[in-house]
Amino acid sequence: MIGLAFLWSVSSCESSNSDSENQAVALTPEDDELKMLQSFLEVGLGKEVVWKNHWKSEVGEFLSSDFNLVQSDSINPMEMPEKNPILPDDPLYPYQLPNPNGNGTMDIYSYKVEAQDAIDQPFLNPDSEVVWYREDGMKERLLFMGPSGMFEEGIWVNAETFLVFGYFQEESGYRPMAWIIDLGEHFVHRFELQKKSEQYQPESYINQKIKKVDLSLNGV
């Protein structure tokens, strides 16, 4: 999988059964689980209309059924004690995504966007990550992606399921993507849109989304 890395803990990588634990799971269109995942995508696109319209202007009209499941895999998250450092006076605080049952906050922007007070001009880091700051004071790093793509939007489908929208840059263009994270089972399902755009301004959605941070002069 080019450019996208799921983060395994050191102990799981060294365990004798890690190969069997990390095998991708194939789902067919007839599987009830795949139908449920497609319904999550439909809910997410229905709520994240701005993200959908943003990419509609790039690739044309699309529906949840236009996303294909390309991989399902287990996640052994990088977990460590750390409370959420994004406090109310941080410009990224309004863009934190609280768990609907109060179990912490999901963060998809603070690793990507450098916007602390000590920085004269905010800028974008080349890499992206999805982090869950749990209510018990633990941090789980769930997804990581290098400079070939970006996590642009996130939404809680329910208290145990988090949906991430973004894109991946291929040789022939930029393709919208979706990741559905099952936090209870620590599983992630990766979907890709059947359409792509030959040209795309990488920071365009982040600039539109995060009004308090001006990234207009900075690329990724």
XYZ file of C-alpha atoms in Angstrom:
220
model
C 0.000 0.000 0.000
C 1.874 3.042 -1.286
C 2.252 6.016 1.029
C -0.133 4.832 3.743
C 1.079 3.100 6.871
C -1.011 1.559 9.612
C 0.912 1.781 12.862
C 1.658 -1.458 14.658
C 3.132 -1.520 18.158
C 6.647 -2.969 18.478
C 5.403 -5.883 20.547
C 2.806 -6.912 17.963
C 5.322 -6.711 15.121
C 7.623 -9.079 16.967
C 4.948 -11.542 18.064
C 4.836 -14.916 16.361
C 1.196 -14.597 15.362
C 1.368 -11.060 13.961
C 1.158 -12.271 10.353
C -2.169 -13.972 10.944
C -3.497 -11.068 13.009
C -2.703 -8.485 10.345
C -4.106 -10.322 7.340
C -6.492 -8.259 5.228
C -10.083 -9.483 5.283
C -11.920 -9.805 1.973
C -15.579 -8.774 1.897
C -17.993 -9.370 -0.976
C -20.888 -7.051 -1.903
C -23.298 -9.618 -0.457
C -21.800 -9.447 3.028
C -23.943 -7.709 5.633
C -20.833 -6.032 7.039
C -20.043 -4.394 3.705
C -23.630 -3.176 3.441
C -23.284 -1.658 6.904
C -20.013 0.046 5.931
C -21.643 1.475 2.815
C -24.434 2.848 5.001
C -21.793 4.536 7.189
C -20.358 6.184 4.064
C -23.812 7.362 3.043
C -24.385 8.881 6.492
C -20.970 10.535 6.433
C -21.411 12.061 2.988
C -24.867 13.251 3.991
C -23.447 15.102 6.983
C -20.172 16.292 5.469
C -21.810 18.099 2.564
C -19.044 20.706 2.350
C -16.368 18.042 1.816
C -18.539 16.238 -0.728
C -19.262 19.438 -2.653
C -15.584 20.374 -2.533
C -14.641 17.141 -4.284
C -17.717 17.257 -6.511
C -16.208 20.395 -8.031
C -13.059 18.363 -8.750
C -14.391 15.001 -9.974
C -18.098 15.519 -10.642
C -21.122 14.075 -8.864
C -20.628 10.920 -6.786
C -22.505 8.751 -4.289
C -21.488 6.479 -1.433
C -21.918 3.523 -3.806
C -19.111 4.946 -5.958
C -16.590 4.103 -3.224
C -14.946 0.683 -3.502
C -13.602 -1.215 -0.506
C -9.918 -1.861 -1.204
C -8.646 -3.093 2.158
C -9.830 -4.195 5.592
C -7.147 -4.677 8.196
C -6.560 -4.811 11.932
C -4.946 -1.922 13.797
C -2.561 -2.284 16.689
C -2.475 1.383 17.676
C 0.527 3.227 19.025
C -0.791 3.882 22.533
C 0.784 6.066 25.216
C -0.224 8.178 28.222
C -0.932 11.682 26.941
C -3.795 14.084 27.505
C -5.137 16.188 24.672
C -2.780 19.196 24.303
C -5.279 21.150 22.198
C -6.822 23.525 24.757
C -9.587 26.146 24.307
C -7.092 28.915 23.464
C -5.569 26.877 20.618
C -6.728 27.955 17.116
C -7.377 24.287 16.283
C -9.588 23.680 19.335
C -12.881 24.280 17.437
C -11.920 21.502 15.030
C -11.546 18.764 17.632
C -14.131 15.982 17.281
C -15.538 14.888 20.675
C -16.784 11.340 21.095
C -20.616 11.344 21.297
C -20.513 9.334 24.541
C -17.847 11.536 26.115
C -14.937 9.137 25.592
C -12.345 11.715 24.645
C -11.708 13.498 21.367
C -10.543 12.601 17.877
C -7.911 14.860 16.319
C -7.050 14.854 12.616
C -5.556 18.345 12.212
C -3.015 19.226 14.916
C -0.262 16.972 13.491
C -0.850 18.336 9.994
C -1.315 22.019 10.810
C 1.391 23.856 12.742
C -0.391 26.881 14.180
C 0.993 27.507 17.671
C 1.409 31.056 18.966
C 5.199 30.761 18.710
C 4.978 30.265 14.937
C 4.803 33.472 12.889
C 3.273 31.830 9.819
C 1.177 28.636 10.126
C 2.175 25.853 7.764
C 1.300 22.288 6.803
C 3.490 19.362 7.744
C 4.036 16.813 4.963
C 2.505 13.964 7.001
C -0.958 13.414 8.488
C -2.275 11.339 11.371
C -5.522 10.446 13.115
C -5.243 10.437 16.904
C -7.756 9.531 19.591
C -7.259 11.237 22.962
C -9.313 8.964 25.193
C -11.120 10.043 28.332
C -8.815 7.856 30.464
C -5.789 9.993 29.540
C -4.391 7.651 26.902
C -3.518 8.623 23.335
C -4.041 6.213 20.438
C -2.400 6.977 17.109
C -4.722 5.162 14.719
C -3.739 6.188 11.190
C -0.715 7.791 9.601
C -0.138 8.937 6.024
C 2.906 10.411 4.330
C 3.043 13.356 1.913
C 1.182 11.490 -0.846
C -2.179 12.274 0.725
C -4.107 13.962 3.512
C -6.849 13.311 6.051
C -9.229 16.219 5.429
C -12.422 15.551 7.382
C -13.730 13.311 10.143
C -17.054 12.371 11.694
C -18.284 10.072 14.447
C -20.821 7.688 12.899
C -21.486 6.362 16.395
C -19.547 6.103 19.661
C -17.479 3.155 18.357
C -17.069 4.099 14.687
C -15.089 7.013 13.264
C -15.122 7.923 9.571
C -12.287 9.849 7.921
C -12.420 11.478 4.484
C -9.371 12.584 2.541
C -7.439 11.933 -0.625
C -4.499 9.980 -1.990
C -2.194 11.169 -4.745
C -1.539 8.602 -7.457
C 0.685 8.912 -10.513
C -2.320 9.852 -12.635
C -4.125 12.142 -10.216
C -5.772 12.727 -6.840
C -8.345 10.227 -5.595
C -10.866 10.850 -2.761
C -10.628 8.235 -0.014
C -12.519 7.138 3.085
C -11.360 5.219 6.145
C -13.881 3.647 8.530
C -12.314 2.891 11.916
C -13.977 0.381 14.243
C -12.573 1.432 17.617
C -14.088 -1.473 19.528
C -12.484 -4.107 17.299
C -9.495 -1.950 16.264
C -10.164 -2.523 12.595
C -9.972 -0.126 9.650
C -11.696 -0.355 6.269
C -10.209 1.688 3.429
C -12.396 2.841 0.530
C -11.436 4.679 -2.640
C -13.641 6.632 -5.024
C -13.847 5.344 -8.579
C -13.188 8.888 -9.829
C -10.101 11.071 -9.522
C -8.872 14.527 -10.475
C -5.751 15.141 -12.537
C -5.095 18.422 -10.706
C -5.771 19.331 -7.071
C -4.509 22.008 -4.685
C -3.512 19.939 -1.624
C -4.289 22.576 1.019
C -7.531 23.782 -0.618
C -9.960 21.952 1.671
C -7.990 22.669 4.853
C -7.945 26.382 3.980
C -11.694 26.267 3.463
C -12.302 24.261 6.641
C -10.038 25.955 9.170
C -11.007 29.610 9.055
C -8.820 30.729 11.963
C -5.572 29.594 10.345
C -4.314 31.137 7.099
C -2.411 28.561 5.062
C -2.822 30.284 1.722
C 0.916 30.827 1.281
C 1.943 27.328 2.285
C 1.898 23.997 0.498
C 2.402 20.510 1.869
